Short mmCIF file of C-alpha atoms and ligand atoms in Angstrom, two decimals:
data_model
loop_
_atom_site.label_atom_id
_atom_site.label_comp_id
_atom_site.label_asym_id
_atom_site.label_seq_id
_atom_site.Cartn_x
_atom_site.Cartn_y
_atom_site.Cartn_z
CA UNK A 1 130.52 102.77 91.40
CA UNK A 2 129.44 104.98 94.28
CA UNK A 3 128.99 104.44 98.11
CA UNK A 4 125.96 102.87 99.01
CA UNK A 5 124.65 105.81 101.41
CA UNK A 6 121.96 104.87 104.56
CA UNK A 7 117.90 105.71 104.09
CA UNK A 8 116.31 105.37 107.48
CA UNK A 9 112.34 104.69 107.27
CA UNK A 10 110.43 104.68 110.58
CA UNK A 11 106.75 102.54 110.42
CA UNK A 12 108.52 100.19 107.88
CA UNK A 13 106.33 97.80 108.47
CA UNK A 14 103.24 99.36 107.42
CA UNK A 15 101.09 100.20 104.54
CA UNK A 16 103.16 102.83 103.46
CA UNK A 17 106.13 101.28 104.12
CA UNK A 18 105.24 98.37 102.19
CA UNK A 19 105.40 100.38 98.73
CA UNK A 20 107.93 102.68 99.96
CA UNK A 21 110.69 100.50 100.38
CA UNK A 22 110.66 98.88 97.48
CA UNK A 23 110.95 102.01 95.58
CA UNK A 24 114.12 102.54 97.37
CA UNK A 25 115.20 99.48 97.05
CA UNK A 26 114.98 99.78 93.20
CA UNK A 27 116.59 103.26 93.06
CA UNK A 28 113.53 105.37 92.00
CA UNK A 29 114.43 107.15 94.95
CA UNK A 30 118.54 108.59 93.96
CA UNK A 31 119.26 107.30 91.03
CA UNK A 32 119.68 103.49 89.18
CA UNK A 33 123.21 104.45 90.12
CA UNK A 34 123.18 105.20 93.68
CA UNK A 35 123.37 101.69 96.45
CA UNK A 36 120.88 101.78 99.63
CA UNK A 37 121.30 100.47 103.11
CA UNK A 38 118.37 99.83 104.36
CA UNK A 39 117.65 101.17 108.03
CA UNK A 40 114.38 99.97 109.37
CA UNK A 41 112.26 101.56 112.58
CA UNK A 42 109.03 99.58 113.80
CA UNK A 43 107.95 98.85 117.57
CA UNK A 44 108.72 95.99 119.28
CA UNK A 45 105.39 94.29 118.40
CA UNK A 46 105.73 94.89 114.83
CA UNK A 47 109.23 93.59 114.28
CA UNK A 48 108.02 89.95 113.42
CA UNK A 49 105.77 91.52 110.74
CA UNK A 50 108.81 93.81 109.31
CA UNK A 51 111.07 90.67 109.32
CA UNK A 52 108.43 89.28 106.30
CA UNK A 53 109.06 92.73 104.35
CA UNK A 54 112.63 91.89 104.93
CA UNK A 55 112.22 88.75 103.46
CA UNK A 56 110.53 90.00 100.44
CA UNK A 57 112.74 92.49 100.18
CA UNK A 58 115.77 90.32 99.78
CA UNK A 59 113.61 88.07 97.74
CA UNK A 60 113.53 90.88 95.29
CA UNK A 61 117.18 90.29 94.76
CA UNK A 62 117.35 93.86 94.23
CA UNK A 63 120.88 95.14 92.91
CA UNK A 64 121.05 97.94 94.49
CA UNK A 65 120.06 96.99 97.80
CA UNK A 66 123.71 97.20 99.90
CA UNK A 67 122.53 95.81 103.34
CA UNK A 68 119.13 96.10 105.61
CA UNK A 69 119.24 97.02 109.11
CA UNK A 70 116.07 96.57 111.46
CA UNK A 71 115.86 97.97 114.98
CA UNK A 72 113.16 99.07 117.78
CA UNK A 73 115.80 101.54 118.89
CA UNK A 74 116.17 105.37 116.76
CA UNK A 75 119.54 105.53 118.00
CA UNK A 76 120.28 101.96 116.04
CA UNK A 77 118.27 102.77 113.22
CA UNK A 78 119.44 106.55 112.39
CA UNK A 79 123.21 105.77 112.86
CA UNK A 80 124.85 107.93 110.23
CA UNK A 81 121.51 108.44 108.11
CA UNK A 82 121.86 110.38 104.86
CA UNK A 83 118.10 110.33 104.71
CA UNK A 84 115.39 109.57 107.15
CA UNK A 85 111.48 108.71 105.89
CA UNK A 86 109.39 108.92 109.44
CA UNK A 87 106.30 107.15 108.41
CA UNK A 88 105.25 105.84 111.14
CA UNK A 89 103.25 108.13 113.42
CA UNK A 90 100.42 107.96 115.73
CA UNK A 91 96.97 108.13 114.23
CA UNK A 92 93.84 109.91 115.80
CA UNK A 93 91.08 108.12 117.23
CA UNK A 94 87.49 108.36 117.33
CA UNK A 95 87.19 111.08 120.53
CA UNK A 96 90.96 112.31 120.08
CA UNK A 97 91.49 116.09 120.26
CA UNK A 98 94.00 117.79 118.33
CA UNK A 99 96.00 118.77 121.59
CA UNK A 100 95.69 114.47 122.70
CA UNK A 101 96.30 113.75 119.15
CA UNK A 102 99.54 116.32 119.23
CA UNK A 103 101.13 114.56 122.74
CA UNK A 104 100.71 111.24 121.46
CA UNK A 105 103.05 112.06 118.73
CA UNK A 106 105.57 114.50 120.80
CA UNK A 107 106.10 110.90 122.38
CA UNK A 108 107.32 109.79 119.17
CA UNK A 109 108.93 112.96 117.24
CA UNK A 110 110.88 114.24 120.11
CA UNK A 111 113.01 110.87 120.84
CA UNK A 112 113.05 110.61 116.99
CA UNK A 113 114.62 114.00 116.68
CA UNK A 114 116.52 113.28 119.26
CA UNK A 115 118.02 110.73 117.97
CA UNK A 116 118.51 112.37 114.91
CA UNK A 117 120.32 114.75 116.82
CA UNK A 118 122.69 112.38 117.98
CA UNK A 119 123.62 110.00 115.84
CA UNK A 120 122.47 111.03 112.22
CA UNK A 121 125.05 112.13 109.36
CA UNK A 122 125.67 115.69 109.67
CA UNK A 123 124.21 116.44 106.44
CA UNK A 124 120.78 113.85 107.10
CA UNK A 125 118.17 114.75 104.73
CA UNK A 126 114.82 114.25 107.00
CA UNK A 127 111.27 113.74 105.72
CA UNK A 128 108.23 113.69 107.71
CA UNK A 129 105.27 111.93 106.30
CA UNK A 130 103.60 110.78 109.73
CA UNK A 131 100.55 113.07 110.09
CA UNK A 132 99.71 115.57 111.59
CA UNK A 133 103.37 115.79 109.17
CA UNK A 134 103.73 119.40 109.86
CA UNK A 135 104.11 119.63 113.33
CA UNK A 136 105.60 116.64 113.68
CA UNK A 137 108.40 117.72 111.77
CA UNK A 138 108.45 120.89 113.84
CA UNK A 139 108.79 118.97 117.19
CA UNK A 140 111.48 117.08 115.53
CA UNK A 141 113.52 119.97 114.14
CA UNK A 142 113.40 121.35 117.41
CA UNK A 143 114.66 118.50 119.26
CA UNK A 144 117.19 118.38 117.06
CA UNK A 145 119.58 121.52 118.20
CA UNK A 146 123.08 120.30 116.21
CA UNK A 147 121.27 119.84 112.79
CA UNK A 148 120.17 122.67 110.51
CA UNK A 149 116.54 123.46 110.88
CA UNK A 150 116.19 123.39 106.99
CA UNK A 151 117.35 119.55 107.17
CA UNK A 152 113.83 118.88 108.27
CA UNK A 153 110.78 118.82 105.69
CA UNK A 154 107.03 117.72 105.82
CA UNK A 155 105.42 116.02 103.27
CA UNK A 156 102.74 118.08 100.84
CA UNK A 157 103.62 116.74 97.90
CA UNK A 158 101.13 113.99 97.81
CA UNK A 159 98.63 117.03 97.81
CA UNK A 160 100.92 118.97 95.03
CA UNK A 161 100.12 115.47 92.88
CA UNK A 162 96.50 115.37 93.69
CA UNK A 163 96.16 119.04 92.64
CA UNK A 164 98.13 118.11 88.92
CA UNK A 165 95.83 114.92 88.59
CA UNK A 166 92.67 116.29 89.28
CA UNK A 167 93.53 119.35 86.94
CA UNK A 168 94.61 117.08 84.44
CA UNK A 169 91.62 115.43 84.31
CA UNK A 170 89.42 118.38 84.11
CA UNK A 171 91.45 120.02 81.28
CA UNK A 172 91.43 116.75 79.63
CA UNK A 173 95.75 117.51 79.01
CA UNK A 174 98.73 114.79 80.45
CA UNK A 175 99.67 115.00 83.47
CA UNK A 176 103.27 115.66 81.68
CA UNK A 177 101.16 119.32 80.57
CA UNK A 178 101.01 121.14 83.98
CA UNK A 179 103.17 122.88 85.82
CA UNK A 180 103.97 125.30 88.87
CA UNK A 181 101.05 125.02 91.06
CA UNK A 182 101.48 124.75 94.59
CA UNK A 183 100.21 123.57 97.92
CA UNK A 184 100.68 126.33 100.90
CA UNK A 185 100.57 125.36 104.11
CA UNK A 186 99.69 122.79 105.96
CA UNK A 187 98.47 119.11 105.16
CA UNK A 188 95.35 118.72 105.84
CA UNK A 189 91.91 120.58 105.07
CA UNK A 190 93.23 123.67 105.28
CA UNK A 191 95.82 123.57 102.53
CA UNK A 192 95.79 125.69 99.64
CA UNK A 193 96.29 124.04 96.40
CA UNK A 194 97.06 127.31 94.09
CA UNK A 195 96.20 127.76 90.62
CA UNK A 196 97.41 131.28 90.44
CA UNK A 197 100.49 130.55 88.73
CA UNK A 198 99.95 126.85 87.11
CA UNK A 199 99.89 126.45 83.23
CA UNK A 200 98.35 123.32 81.46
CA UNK A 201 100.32 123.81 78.08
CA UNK A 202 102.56 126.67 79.17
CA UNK A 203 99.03 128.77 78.87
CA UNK A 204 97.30 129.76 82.03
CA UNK A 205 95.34 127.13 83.71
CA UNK A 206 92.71 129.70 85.32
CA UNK A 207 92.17 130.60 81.64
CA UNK A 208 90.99 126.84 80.87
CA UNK A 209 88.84 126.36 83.90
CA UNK A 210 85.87 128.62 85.39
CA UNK A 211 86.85 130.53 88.66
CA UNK A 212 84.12 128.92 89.97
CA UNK A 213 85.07 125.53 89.77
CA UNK A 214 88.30 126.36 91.07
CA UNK A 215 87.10 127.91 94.22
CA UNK A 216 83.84 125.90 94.77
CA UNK A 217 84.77 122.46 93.82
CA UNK A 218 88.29 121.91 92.96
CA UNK A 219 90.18 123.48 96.22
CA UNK A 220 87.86 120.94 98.66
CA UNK A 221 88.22 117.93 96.27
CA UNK A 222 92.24 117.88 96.69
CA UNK A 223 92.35 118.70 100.25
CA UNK A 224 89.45 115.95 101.09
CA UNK A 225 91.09 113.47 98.65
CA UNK A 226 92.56 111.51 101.74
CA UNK A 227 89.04 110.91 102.71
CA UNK A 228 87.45 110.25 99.77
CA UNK A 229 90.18 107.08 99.13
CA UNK A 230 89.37 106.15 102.84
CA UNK A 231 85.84 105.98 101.84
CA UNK A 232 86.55 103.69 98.39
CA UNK A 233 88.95 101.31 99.38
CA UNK A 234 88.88 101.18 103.69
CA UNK A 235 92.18 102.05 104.31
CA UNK A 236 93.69 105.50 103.62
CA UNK A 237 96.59 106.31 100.97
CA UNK A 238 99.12 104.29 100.76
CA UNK A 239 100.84 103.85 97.22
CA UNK A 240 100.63 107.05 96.46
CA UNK A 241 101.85 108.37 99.30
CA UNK A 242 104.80 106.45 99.06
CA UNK A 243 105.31 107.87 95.49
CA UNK A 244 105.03 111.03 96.76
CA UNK A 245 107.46 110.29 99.08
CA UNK A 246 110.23 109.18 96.58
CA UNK A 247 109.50 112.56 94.65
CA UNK A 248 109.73 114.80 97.89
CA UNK A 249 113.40 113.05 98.40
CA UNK A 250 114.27 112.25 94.83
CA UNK A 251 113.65 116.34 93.90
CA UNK A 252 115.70 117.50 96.77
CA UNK A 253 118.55 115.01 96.54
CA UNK A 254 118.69 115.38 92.71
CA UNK A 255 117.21 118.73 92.15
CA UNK A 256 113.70 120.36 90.45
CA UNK A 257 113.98 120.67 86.54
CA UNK A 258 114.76 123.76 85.09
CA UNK A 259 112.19 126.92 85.32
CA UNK A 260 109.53 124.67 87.30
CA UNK A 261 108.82 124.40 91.11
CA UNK A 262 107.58 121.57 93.58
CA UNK A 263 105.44 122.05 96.68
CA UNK A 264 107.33 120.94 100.11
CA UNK A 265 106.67 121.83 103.76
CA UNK A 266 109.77 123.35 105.13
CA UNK A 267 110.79 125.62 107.79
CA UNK A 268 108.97 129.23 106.60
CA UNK A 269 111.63 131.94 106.51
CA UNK A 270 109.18 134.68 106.73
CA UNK A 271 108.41 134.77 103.01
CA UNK A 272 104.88 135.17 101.75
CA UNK A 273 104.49 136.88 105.25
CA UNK A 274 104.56 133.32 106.72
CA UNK A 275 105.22 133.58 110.83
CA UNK A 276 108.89 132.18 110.84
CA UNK A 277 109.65 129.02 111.89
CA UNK A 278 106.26 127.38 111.01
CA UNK A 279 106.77 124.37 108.81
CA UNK A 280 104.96 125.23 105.99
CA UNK A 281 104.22 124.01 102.64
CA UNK A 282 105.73 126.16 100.16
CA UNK A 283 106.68 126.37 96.09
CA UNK A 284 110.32 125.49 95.62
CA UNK A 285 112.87 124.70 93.28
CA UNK A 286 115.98 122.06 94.56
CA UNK A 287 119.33 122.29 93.40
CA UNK A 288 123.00 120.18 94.64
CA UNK A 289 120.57 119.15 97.44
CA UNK A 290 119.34 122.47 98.66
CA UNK A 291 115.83 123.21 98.15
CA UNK A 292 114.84 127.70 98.09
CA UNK A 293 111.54 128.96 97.91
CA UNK A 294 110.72 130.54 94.52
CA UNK A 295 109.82 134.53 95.36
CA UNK A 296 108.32 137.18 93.99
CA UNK A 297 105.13 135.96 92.71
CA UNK A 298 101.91 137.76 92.96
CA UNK A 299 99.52 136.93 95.80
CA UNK A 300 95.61 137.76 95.03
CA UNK A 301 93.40 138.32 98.37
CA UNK A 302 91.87 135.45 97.66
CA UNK A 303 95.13 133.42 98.11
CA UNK A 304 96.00 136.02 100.60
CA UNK A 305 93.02 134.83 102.91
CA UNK A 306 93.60 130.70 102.46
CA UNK A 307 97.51 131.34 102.81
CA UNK A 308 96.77 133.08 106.68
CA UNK A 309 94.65 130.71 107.28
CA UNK A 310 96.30 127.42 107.00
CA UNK A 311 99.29 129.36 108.51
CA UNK A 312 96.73 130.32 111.81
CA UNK A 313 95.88 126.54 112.13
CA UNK A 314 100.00 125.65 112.03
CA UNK A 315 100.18 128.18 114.42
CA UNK A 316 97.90 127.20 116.83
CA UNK A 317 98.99 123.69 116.36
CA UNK A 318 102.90 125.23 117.44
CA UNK A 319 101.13 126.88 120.48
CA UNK A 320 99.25 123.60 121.59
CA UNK A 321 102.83 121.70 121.27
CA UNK A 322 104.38 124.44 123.15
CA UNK A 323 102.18 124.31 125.77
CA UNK A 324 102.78 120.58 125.79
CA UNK A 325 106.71 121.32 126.25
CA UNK A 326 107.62 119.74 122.83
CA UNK A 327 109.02 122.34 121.46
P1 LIG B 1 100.17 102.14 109.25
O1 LIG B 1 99.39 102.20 110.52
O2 LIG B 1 99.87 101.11 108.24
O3 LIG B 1 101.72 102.03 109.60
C1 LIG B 1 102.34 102.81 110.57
C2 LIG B 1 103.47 102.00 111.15
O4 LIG B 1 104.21 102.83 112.04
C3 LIG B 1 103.00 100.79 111.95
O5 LIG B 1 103.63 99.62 111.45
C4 LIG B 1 103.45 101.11 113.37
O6 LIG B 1 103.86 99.94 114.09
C5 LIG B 1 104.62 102.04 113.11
N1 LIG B 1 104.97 102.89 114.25
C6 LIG B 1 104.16 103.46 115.17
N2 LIG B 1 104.88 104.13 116.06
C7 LIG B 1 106.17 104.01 115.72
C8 LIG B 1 107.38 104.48 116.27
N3 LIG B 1 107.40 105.20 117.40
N4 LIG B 1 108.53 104.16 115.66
C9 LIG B 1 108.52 103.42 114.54
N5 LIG B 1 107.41 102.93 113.97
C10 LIG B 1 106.24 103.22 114.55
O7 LIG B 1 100.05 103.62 108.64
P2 LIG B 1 100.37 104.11 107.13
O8 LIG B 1 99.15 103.95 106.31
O9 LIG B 1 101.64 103.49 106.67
O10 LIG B 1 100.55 105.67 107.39
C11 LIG B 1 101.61 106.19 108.14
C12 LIG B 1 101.42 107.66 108.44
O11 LIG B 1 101.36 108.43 107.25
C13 LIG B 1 100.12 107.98 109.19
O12 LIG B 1 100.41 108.91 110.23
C14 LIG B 1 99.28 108.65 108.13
O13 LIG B 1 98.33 109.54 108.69
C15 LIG B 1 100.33 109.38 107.34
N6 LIG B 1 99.97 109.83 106.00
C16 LIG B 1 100.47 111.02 105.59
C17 LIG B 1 100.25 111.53 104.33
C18 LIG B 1 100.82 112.83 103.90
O14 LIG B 1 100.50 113.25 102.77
N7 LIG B 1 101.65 113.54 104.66
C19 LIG B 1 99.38 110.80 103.37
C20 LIG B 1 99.26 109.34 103.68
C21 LIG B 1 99.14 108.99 105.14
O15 LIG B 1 97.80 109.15 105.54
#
């Protein structure tokens, strides 16, 4: 039997964290082989309500659940981390700009990466789901000198899974059907969730859908889906977020299957003409725990223009955070 290795998650004790750690906790995350310690981040307010997840989670008398650790301390809770979730994040507020929005969570990301810095394993695996994801994952990378900057990641891939459902449903195919579309950029309205290179079938998707509904209607309906579930149930995404979560990590750790690609944010290289260093969503394949952005493909100016201009808006979100000293 293998080593149980340590998962950090930061917000435990929210919505997120409430499906997310169960997942874990039941190995959907690496493997029905592979034993969890649990290492649990809230604030010192919330730790009463994270002691009840606790609970439940023991109450799941789940097998491979090794231990649980909770803490109001980073340096407690990422101690030797293989893998750190940080959920928990700082949300914006009616009358919030981006640059208030931005500070509030520099507060947060830079004593996190910090942290990281200082006590996580060498090799710590770190996933940034707490919007705006992105940037926070850049002021956390960057805080984070001793680590690789590639060890830090931002989560699109609850977009990438929007994109397949809502193309599934037009083409009227399974889910199972589509593959290798992608989400550049950044997550939030700006994204670009790419057809170019999908196929529903191994054929072409843009040869089962009119160009029109792809530009027009589809594009907008997957980067607004966040606010459309808002809207239907009064609280944003929180299941499938958490899914999307376990298949960011669960890809990585375990690797893509062969001849198709995922969307993550990760550090841009200066492919695609990215500006380096801007956390970007990109198409990638994962293999032994490395993840490399699949080249060569074809870029249209149509995917030209949205690619620069989600990377503009993750630019000037690096400039405001600069200017802030966070980075
Ligand atoms: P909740 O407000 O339910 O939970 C957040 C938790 O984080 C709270 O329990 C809070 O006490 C905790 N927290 C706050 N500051 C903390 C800190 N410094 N250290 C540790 N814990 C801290 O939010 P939830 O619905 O779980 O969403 C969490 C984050 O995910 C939000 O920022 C949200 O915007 C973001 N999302 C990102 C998505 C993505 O695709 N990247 C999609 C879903 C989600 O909207």
């Amino acid at each position: 039997t293998k080593q149980p290795v340590r998962v950090a998650v930061t917000g435990a004790a929210g919505q997120i964290g409430y499906s997310l750690l169960f997942r874990i906790a039941s190995g959907d995350m690496l493997g029905k082989d592979q034993p969890v310690i649990l290492q649990l981040l809230e604030i010192t307010p919330a730790l009463k309500a994270l002691n009840g997840v606790v609970m439940e989670l023991r109450d799941c008398a789940f097998p491979l659940l090794a231990d649980i650790v909770t803490s109001d301390d980073p340096m407690v809770a990422f101690k030797d981390a293989d893998y750190a979730l940080l959920v928990g994040a700082m949300p914006r507020k009616a009358g919030m700009e981006r640059g208030d929005l931005l500070g509030a969570n520099g507060g947060i990301f830079k004593p996190q990466g910090e942290a990281l810095n200082a006590v996580a394993s060498r090799d710590v695996k770190v996933l940034v789901v707490g919007n705006p994801a992105n940037t926070n994952a850049l002021i956390a990378q960057q805080n984070a000198p001793d680590l690789d900057p590639k060890q830090f990641t931002a989560m699109v891939r609850l977009d990438h899974n929007r994109a397949i459902s809502q193309l599934a449903e037009k083409t009227g195919k399974p889910v199972s059907s589509i593959k290798n579309l992608t989400i550049w950029g950044n997550h939030s309205s700006t994204q670009y969730p790419d057809l170019s290179q999908a196929t529903v079938d191994g054929q072409p998707a843009l040869d089962q859908v009119d160009r029109d509904w792809y530009e027009q209607q589809y594009i907008s309906t997957v980067a607004k889906r966040g606010a459309a579930i808002i809207e239907a149930r009064g609280l944003s995404s929180a299941a499938s977020a958490a899914s999307a979560a376990i298949d960011h990590m669960r890809d990585w750790a375990l690797g893509t299957p062969e001849g198709e690609w995922v969307s993550m944010g990760i550090p841009s290289d200066g492919s695609y003409g990215i500006p380096e260093g801007l956390i970007y969503g990109f198409p990638v394949t994962c293999k032994d725990g490395q993840y490399e952005i699949v080249q060569g493909l074809p870029v249209s100016n149509f995917s030209r223009g949205k690619m620069d201009a989600t990377a503009q808006e993750l630019t000037e979100e690096r400039d405001e955070v600069r200017k802030l000293g966070l980075v």
